[in-house]
Every structure is written in structure tokens, then in C-alpha cells.
CSV table of N, CA and C in Angstrom, one decimal:
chain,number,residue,atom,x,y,z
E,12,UNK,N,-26.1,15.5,-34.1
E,12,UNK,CA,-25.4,16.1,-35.2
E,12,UNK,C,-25.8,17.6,-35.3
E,13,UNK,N,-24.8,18.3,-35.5
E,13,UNK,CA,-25.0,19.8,-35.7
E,13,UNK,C,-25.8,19.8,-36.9
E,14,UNK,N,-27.1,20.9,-37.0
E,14,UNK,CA,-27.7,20.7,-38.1
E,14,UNK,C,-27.1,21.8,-39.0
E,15,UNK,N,-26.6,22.5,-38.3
E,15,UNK,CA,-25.7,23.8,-39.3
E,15,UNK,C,-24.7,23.0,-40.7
E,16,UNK,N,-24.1,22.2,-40.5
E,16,UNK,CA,-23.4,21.1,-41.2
E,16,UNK,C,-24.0,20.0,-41.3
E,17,UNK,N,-25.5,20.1,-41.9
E,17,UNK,CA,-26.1,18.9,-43.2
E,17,UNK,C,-26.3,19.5,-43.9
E,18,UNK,N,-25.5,18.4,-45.1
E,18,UNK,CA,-26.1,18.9,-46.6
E,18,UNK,C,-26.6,17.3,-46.9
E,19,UNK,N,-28.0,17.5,-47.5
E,19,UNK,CA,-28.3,16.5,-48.0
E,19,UNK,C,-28.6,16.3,-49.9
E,20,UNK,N,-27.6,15.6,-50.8
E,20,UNK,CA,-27.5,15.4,-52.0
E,20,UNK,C,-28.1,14.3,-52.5
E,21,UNK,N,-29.0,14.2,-53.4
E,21,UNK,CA,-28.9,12.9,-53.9
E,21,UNK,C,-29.0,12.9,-55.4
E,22,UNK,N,-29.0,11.6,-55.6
E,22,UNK,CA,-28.2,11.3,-57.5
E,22,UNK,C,-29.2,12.2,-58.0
E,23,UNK,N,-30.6,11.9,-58.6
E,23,UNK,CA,-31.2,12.2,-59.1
E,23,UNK,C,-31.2,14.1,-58.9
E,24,UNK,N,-30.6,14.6,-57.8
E,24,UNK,CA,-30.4,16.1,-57.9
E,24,UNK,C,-29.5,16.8,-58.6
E,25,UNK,N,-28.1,15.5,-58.3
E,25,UNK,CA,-27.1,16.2,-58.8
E,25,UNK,C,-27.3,15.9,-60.7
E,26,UNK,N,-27.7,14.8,-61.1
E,26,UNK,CA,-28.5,14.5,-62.3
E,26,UNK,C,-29.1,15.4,-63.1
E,27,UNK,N,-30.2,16.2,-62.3
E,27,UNK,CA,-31.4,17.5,-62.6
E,27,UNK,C,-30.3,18.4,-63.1
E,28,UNK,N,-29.1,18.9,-62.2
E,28,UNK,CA,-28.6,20.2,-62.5
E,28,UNK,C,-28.1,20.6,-63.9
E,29,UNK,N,-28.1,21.8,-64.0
E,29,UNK,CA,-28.2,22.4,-65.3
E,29,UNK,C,-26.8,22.8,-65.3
E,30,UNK,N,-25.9,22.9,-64.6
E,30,UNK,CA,-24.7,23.5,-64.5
E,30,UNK,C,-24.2,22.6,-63.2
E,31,UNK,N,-22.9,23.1,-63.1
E,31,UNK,CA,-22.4,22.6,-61.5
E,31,UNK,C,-22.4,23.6,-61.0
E,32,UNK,N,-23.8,23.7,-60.2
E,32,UNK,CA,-23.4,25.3,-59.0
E,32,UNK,C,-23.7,24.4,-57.7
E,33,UNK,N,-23.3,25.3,-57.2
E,33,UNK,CA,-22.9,25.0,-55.6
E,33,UNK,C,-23.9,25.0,-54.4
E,34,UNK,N,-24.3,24.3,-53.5
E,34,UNK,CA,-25.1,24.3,-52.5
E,34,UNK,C,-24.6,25.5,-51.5
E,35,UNK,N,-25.4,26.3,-51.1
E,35,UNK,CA,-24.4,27.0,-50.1
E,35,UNK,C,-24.9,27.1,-48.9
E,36,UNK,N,-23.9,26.6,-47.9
E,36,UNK,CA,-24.4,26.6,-46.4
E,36,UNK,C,-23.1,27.6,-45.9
E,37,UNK,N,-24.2,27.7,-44.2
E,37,UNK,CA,-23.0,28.5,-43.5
E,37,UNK,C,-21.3,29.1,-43.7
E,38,UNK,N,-22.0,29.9,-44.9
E,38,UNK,CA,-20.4,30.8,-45.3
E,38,UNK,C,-19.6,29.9,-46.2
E,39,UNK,N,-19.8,28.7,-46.1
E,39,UNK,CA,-19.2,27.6,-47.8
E,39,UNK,C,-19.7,26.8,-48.4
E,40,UNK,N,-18.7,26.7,-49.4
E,40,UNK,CA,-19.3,26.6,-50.7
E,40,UNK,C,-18.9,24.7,-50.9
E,41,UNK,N,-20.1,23.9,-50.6
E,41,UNK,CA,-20.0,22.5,-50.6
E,41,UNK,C,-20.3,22.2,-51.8
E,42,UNK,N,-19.4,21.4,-52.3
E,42,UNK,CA,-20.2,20.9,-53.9
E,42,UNK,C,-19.9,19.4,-54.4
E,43,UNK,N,-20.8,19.0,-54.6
E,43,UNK,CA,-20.9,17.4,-55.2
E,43,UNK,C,-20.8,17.0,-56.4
E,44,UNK,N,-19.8,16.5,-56.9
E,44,UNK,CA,-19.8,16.2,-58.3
E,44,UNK,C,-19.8,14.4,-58.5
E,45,UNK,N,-20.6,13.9,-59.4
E,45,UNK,CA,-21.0,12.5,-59.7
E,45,UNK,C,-20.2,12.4,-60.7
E,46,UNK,N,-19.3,11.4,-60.2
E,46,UNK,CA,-18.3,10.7,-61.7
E,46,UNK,C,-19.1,9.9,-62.2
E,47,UNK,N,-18.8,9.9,-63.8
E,47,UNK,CA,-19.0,8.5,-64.4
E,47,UNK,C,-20.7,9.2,-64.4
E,48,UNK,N,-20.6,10.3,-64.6
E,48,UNK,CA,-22.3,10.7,-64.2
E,48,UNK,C,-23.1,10.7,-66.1
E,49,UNK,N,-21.9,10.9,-67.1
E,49,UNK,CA,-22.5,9.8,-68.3
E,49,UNK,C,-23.8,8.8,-67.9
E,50,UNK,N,-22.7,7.7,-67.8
E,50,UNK,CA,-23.1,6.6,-67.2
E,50,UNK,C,-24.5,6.6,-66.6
E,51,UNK,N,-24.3,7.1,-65.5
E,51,UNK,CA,-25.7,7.3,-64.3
E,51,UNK,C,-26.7,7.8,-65.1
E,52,UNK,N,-26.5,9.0,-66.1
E,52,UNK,CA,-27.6,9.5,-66.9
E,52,UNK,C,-28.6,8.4,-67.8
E,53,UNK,N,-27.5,7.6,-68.2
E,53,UNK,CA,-28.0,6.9,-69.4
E,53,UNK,C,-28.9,5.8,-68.4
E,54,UNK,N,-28.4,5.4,-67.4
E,54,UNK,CA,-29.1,4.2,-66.5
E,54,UNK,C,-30.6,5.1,-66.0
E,55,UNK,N,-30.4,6.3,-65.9
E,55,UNK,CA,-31.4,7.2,-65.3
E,55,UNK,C,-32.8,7.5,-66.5
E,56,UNK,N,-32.0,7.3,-68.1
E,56,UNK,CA,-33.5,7.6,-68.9
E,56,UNK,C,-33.4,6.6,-69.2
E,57,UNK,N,-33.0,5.1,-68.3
E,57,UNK,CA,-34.0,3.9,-68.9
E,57,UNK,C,-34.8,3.2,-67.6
E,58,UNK,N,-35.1,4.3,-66.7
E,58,UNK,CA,-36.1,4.1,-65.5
E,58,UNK,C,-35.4,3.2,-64.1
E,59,UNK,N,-33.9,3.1,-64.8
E,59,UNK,CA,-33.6,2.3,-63.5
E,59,UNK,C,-32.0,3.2,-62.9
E,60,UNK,N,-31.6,3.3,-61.9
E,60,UNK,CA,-30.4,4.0,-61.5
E,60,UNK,C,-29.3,3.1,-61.2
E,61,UNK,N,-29.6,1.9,-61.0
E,61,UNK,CA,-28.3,1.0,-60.8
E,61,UNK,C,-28.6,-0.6,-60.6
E,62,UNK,N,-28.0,-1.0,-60.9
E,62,UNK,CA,-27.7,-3.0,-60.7
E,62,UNK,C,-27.2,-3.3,-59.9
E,63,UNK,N,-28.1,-4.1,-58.5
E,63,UNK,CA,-27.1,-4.8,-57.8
E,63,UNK,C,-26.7,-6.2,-57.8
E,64,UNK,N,-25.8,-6.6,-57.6
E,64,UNK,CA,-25.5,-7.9,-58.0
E,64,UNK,C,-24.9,-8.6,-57.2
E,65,UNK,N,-25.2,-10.2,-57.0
E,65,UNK,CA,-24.4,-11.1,-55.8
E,65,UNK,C,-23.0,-10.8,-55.7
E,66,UNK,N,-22.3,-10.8,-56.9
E,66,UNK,CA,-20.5,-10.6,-56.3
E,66,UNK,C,-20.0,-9.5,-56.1
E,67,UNK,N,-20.1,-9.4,-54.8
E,67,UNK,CA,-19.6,-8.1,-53.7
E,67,UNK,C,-18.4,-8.6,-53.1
E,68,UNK,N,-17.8,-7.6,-52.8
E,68,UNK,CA,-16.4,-7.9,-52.1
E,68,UNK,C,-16.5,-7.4,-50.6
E,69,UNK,N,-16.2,-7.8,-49.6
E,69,UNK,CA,-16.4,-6.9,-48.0
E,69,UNK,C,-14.6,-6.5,-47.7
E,70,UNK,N,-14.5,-5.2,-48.0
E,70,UNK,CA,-13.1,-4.7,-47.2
E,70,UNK,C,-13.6,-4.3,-45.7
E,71,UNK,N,-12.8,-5.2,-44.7
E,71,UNK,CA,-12.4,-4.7,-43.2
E,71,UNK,C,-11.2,-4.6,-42.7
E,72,UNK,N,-11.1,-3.0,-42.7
E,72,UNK,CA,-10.0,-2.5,-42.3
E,72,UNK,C,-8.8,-2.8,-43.0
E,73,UNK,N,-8.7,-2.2,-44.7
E,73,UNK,CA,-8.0,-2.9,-45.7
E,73,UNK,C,-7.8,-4.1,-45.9
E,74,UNK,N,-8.5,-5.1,-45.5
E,74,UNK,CA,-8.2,-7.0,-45.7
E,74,UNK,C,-9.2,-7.2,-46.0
E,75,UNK,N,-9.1,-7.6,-47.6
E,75,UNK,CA,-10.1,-8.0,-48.3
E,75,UNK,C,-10.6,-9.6,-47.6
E,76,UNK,N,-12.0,-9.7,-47.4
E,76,UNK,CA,-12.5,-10.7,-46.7
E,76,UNK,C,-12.8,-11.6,-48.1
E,77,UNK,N,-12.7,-13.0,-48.0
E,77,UNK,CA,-13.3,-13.9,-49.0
E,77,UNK,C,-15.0,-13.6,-49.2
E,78,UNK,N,-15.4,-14.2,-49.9
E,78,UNK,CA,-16.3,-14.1,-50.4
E,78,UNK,C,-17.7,-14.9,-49.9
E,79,UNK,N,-17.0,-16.1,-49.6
E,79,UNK,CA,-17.8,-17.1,-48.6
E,79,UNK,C,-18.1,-16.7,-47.1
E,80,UNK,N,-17.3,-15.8,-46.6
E,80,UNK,CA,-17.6,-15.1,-45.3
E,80,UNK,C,-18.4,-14.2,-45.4
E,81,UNK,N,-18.7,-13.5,-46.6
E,81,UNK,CA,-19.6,-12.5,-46.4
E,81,UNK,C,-20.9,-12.2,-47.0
E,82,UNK,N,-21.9,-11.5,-46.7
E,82,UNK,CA,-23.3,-11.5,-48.0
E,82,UNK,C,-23.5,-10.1,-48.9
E,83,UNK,N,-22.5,-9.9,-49.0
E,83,UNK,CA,-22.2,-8.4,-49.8
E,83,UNK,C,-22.7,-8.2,-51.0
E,84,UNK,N,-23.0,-7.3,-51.6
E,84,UNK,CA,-23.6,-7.2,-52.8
E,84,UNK,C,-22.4,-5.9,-53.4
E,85,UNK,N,-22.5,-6.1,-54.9
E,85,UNK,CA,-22.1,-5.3,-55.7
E,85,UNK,C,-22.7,-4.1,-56.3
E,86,UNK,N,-22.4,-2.8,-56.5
E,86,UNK,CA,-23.3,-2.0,-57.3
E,86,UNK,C,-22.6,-1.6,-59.1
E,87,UNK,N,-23.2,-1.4,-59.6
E,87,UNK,CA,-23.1,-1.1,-61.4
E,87,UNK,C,-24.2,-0.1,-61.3
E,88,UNK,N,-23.6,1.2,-61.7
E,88,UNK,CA,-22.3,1.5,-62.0
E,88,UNK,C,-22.0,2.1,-60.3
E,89,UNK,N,-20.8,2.2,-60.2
E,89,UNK,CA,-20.7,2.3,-58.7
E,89,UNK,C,-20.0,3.9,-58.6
E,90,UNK,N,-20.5,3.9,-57.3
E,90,UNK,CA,-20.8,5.5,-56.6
E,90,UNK,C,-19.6,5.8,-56.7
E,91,UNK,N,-18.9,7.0,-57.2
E,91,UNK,CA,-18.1,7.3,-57.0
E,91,UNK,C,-18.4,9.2,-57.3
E,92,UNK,N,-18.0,10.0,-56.1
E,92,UNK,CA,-18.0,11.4,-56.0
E,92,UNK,C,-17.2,12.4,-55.4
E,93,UNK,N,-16.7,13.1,-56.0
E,93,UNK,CA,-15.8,14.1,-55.5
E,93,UNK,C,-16.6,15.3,-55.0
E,94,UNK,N,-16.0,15.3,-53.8
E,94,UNK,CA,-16.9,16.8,-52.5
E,94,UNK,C,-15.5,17.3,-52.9
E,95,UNK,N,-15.7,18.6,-52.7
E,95,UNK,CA,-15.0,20.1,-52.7
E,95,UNK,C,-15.5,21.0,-51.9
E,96,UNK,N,-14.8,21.9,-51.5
E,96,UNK,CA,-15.4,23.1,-50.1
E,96,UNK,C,-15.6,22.5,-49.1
E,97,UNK,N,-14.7,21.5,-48.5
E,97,UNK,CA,-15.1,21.1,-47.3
E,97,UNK,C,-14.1,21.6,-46.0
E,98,UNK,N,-14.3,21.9,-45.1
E,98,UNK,CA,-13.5,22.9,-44.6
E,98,UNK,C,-12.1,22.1,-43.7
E,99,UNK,N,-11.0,22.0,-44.1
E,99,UNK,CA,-9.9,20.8,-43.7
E,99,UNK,C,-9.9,20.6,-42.2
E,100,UNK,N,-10.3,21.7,-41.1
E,100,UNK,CA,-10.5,21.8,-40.0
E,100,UNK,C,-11.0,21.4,-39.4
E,101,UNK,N,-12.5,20.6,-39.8
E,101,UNK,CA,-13.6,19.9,-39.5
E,101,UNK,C,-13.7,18.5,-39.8
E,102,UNK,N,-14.1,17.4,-38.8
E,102,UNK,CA,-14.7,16.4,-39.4
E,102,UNK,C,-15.8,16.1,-39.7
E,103,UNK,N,-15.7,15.4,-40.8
E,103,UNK,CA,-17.2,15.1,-41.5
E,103,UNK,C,-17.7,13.5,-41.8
E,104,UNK,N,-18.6,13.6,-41.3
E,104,UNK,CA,-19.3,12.0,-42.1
E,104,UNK,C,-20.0,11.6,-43.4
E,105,UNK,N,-19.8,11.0,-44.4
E,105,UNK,CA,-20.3,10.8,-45.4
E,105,UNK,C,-21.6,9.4,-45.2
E,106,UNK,N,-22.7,9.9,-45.6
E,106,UNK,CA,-23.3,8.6,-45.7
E,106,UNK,C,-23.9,8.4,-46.9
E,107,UNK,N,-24.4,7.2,-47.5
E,107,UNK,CA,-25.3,7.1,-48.5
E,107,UNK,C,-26.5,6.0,-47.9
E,108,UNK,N,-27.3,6.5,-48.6
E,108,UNK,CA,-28.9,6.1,-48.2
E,108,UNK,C,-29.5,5.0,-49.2
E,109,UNK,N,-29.7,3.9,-49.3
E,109,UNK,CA,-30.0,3.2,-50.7
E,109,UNK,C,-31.5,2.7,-50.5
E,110,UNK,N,-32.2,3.1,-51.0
E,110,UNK,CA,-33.9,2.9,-51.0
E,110,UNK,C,-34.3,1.6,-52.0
E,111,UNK,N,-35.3,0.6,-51.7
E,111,UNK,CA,-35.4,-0.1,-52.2
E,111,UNK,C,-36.9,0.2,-52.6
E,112,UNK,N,-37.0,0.3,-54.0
E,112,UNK,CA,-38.1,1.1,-54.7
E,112,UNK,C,-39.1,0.0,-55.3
E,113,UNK,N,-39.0,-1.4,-55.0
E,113,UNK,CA,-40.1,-2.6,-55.4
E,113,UNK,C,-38.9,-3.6,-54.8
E,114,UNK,N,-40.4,-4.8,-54.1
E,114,UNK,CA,-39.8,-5.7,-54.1
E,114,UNK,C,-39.3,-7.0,-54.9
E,115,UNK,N,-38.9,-7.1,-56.3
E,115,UNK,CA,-38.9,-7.7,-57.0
E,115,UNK,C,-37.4,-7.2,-57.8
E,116,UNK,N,-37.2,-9.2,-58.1
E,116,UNK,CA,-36.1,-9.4,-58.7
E,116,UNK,C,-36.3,-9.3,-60.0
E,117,UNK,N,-34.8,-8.6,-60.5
E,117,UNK,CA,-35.0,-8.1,-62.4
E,117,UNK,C,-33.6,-8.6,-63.0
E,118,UNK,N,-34.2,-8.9,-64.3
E,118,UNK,CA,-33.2,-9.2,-65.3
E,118,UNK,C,-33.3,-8.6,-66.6
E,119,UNK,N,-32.4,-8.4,-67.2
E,119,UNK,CA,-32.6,-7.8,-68.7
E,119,UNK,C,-32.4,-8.5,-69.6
E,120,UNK,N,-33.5,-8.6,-70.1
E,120,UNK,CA,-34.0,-9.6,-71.7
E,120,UNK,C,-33.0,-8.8,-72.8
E,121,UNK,N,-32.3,-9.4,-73.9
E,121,UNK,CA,-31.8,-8.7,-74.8
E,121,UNK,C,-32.6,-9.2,-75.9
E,122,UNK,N,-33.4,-10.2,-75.8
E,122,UNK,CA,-34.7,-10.5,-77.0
E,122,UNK,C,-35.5,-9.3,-76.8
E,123,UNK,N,-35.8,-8.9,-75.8
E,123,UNK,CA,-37.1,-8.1,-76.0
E,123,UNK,C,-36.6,-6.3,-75.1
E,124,UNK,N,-35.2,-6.3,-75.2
E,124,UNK,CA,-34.7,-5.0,-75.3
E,124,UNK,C,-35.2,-4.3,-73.9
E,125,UNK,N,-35.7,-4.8,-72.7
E,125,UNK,CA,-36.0,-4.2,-71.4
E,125,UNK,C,-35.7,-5.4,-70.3
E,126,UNK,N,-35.8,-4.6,-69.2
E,126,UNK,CA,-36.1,-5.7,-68.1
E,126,UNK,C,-37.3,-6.1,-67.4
E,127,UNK,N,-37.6,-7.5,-67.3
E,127,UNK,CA,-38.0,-8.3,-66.4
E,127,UNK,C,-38.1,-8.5,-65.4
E,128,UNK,N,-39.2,-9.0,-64.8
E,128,UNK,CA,-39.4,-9.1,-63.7
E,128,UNK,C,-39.0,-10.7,-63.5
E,129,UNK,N,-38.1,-11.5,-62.3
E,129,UNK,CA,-38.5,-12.7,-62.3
E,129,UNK,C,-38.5,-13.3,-61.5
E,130,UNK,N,-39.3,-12.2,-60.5
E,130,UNK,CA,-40.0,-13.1,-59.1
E,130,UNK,C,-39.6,-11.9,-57.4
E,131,UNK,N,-39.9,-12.4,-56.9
E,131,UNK,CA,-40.2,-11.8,-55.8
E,131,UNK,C,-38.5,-11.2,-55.1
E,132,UNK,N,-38.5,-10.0,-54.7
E,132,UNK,CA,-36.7,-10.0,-54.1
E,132,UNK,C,-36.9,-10.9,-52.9
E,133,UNK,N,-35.2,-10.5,-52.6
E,133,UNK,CA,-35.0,-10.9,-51.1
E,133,UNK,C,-34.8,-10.1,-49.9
E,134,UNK,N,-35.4,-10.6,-49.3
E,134,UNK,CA,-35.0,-9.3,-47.9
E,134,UNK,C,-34.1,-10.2,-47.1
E,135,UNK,N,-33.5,-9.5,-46.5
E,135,UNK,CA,-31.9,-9.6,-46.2
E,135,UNK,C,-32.1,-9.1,-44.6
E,136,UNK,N,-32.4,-9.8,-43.6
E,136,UNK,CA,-32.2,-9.3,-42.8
E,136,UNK,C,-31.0,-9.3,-41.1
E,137,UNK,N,-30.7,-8.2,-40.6
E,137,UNK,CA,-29.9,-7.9,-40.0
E,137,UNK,C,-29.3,-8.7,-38.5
């Protein structure tokens, strides 16, 4: 990968900003905007960034796959972002990175107003 064209963003940066200014690389102006970034804030000052959950959906190549075929997981609140400045001429790849920050499964108690721990995650492997 050409390193002249990486930009690396992530939530909790575009989160920090005090304004929407712009990253600037090689002569343009790339910029990331988080929808629904409400949302992400409020999930962000209660120590957690997002919910993942069993019912995921798998699209392959527009055809929604059943459910029983696949082991997909859901995200809440889900990623959604608008890039701007990207130059129409070029192709680009989008990735996102999702870090798993403890191994343990959570639930949220509404008796006692936080979340729980209730037991060990799962690792999922490839």
C-alpha cells in the first residue's frame, strides 16, 4: 500500500474533536464525519462504545444469507460515516479495525443502572 494515501481515524478521535477540521495529507483535504455521533458520545461517557449482539445479518454480494448459515454478529449503534475530499480518480480501501478490550460477556442491569459482567466471552475462531 502506498503510504502517501493512509489516513488512519478512529472513533474516539473523531469524538475528541472540537470542531470538524480536516486531516491533511498530500495536497487534500480528507475528512471523516461520524453519524449518529450523538449517539456514540453518549455510549462513549458511559465507558463503553458499542453492543455487540447475536442477530447479525451476512450480505454476500447483495443476497441476504439466512441466518442459520451464518455466525455474524450485530453492532449498536452501527458505524455509519461520511468521507469527503477523496479524490474521484483514485481507488480507495476502507477498513475498520474492531479491538476486543476484555474478555468478558456484559449485560445491562436496569435494577442497578450499569452493566455486568456475566461470565467469560467467546472467541470465535477462524
Amino acid at each position: 500500500m502506498d503510504r502517501r494515501h493512509y489516513h488512519a481515524f478512529s472513533i474516539d478521535s473523531i469524538l475528541s474533536r472540537k470542531s470538524r477540521r480536516a486531516e491533511t495529507h498530500s495536497n487534500h483535504l480528507i475528512r471523516v464525519f461520524l453519524q449518529s455521533s450523538g449517539l456514540w458520545k453518549r455510549f462513549h461517557t458511559l465507558g463503553t462504545e458499542m453492543i455487540v449482539t447475536k442477530s447479525g445479518r451476512y450480505v454476500n454480494q447483495g443476497i441476504t444469507v439466512p441466518q442459520v448459515f451464518n455466525n455474524s454478529r450485530r453492532m449498536f449503534p452501527t458505524l455509519s460515516v461520511h468521507i469527503a475530499g477523496l479524490d474521484p480518480m483514485k481507488n480507495y480501501v476502507v477498513m475498520v479495525d474492531l479491538e476486543c478490550i476484555e474478555m468478558k460477556r456484559f449485560r445491562y442491569s436496569f435494577h442497578q443502572s450499569k452493566w455486568i459482567s456475566t461470565g467469560p466471552g467467546r472467541i470465535l475462531l477462524k
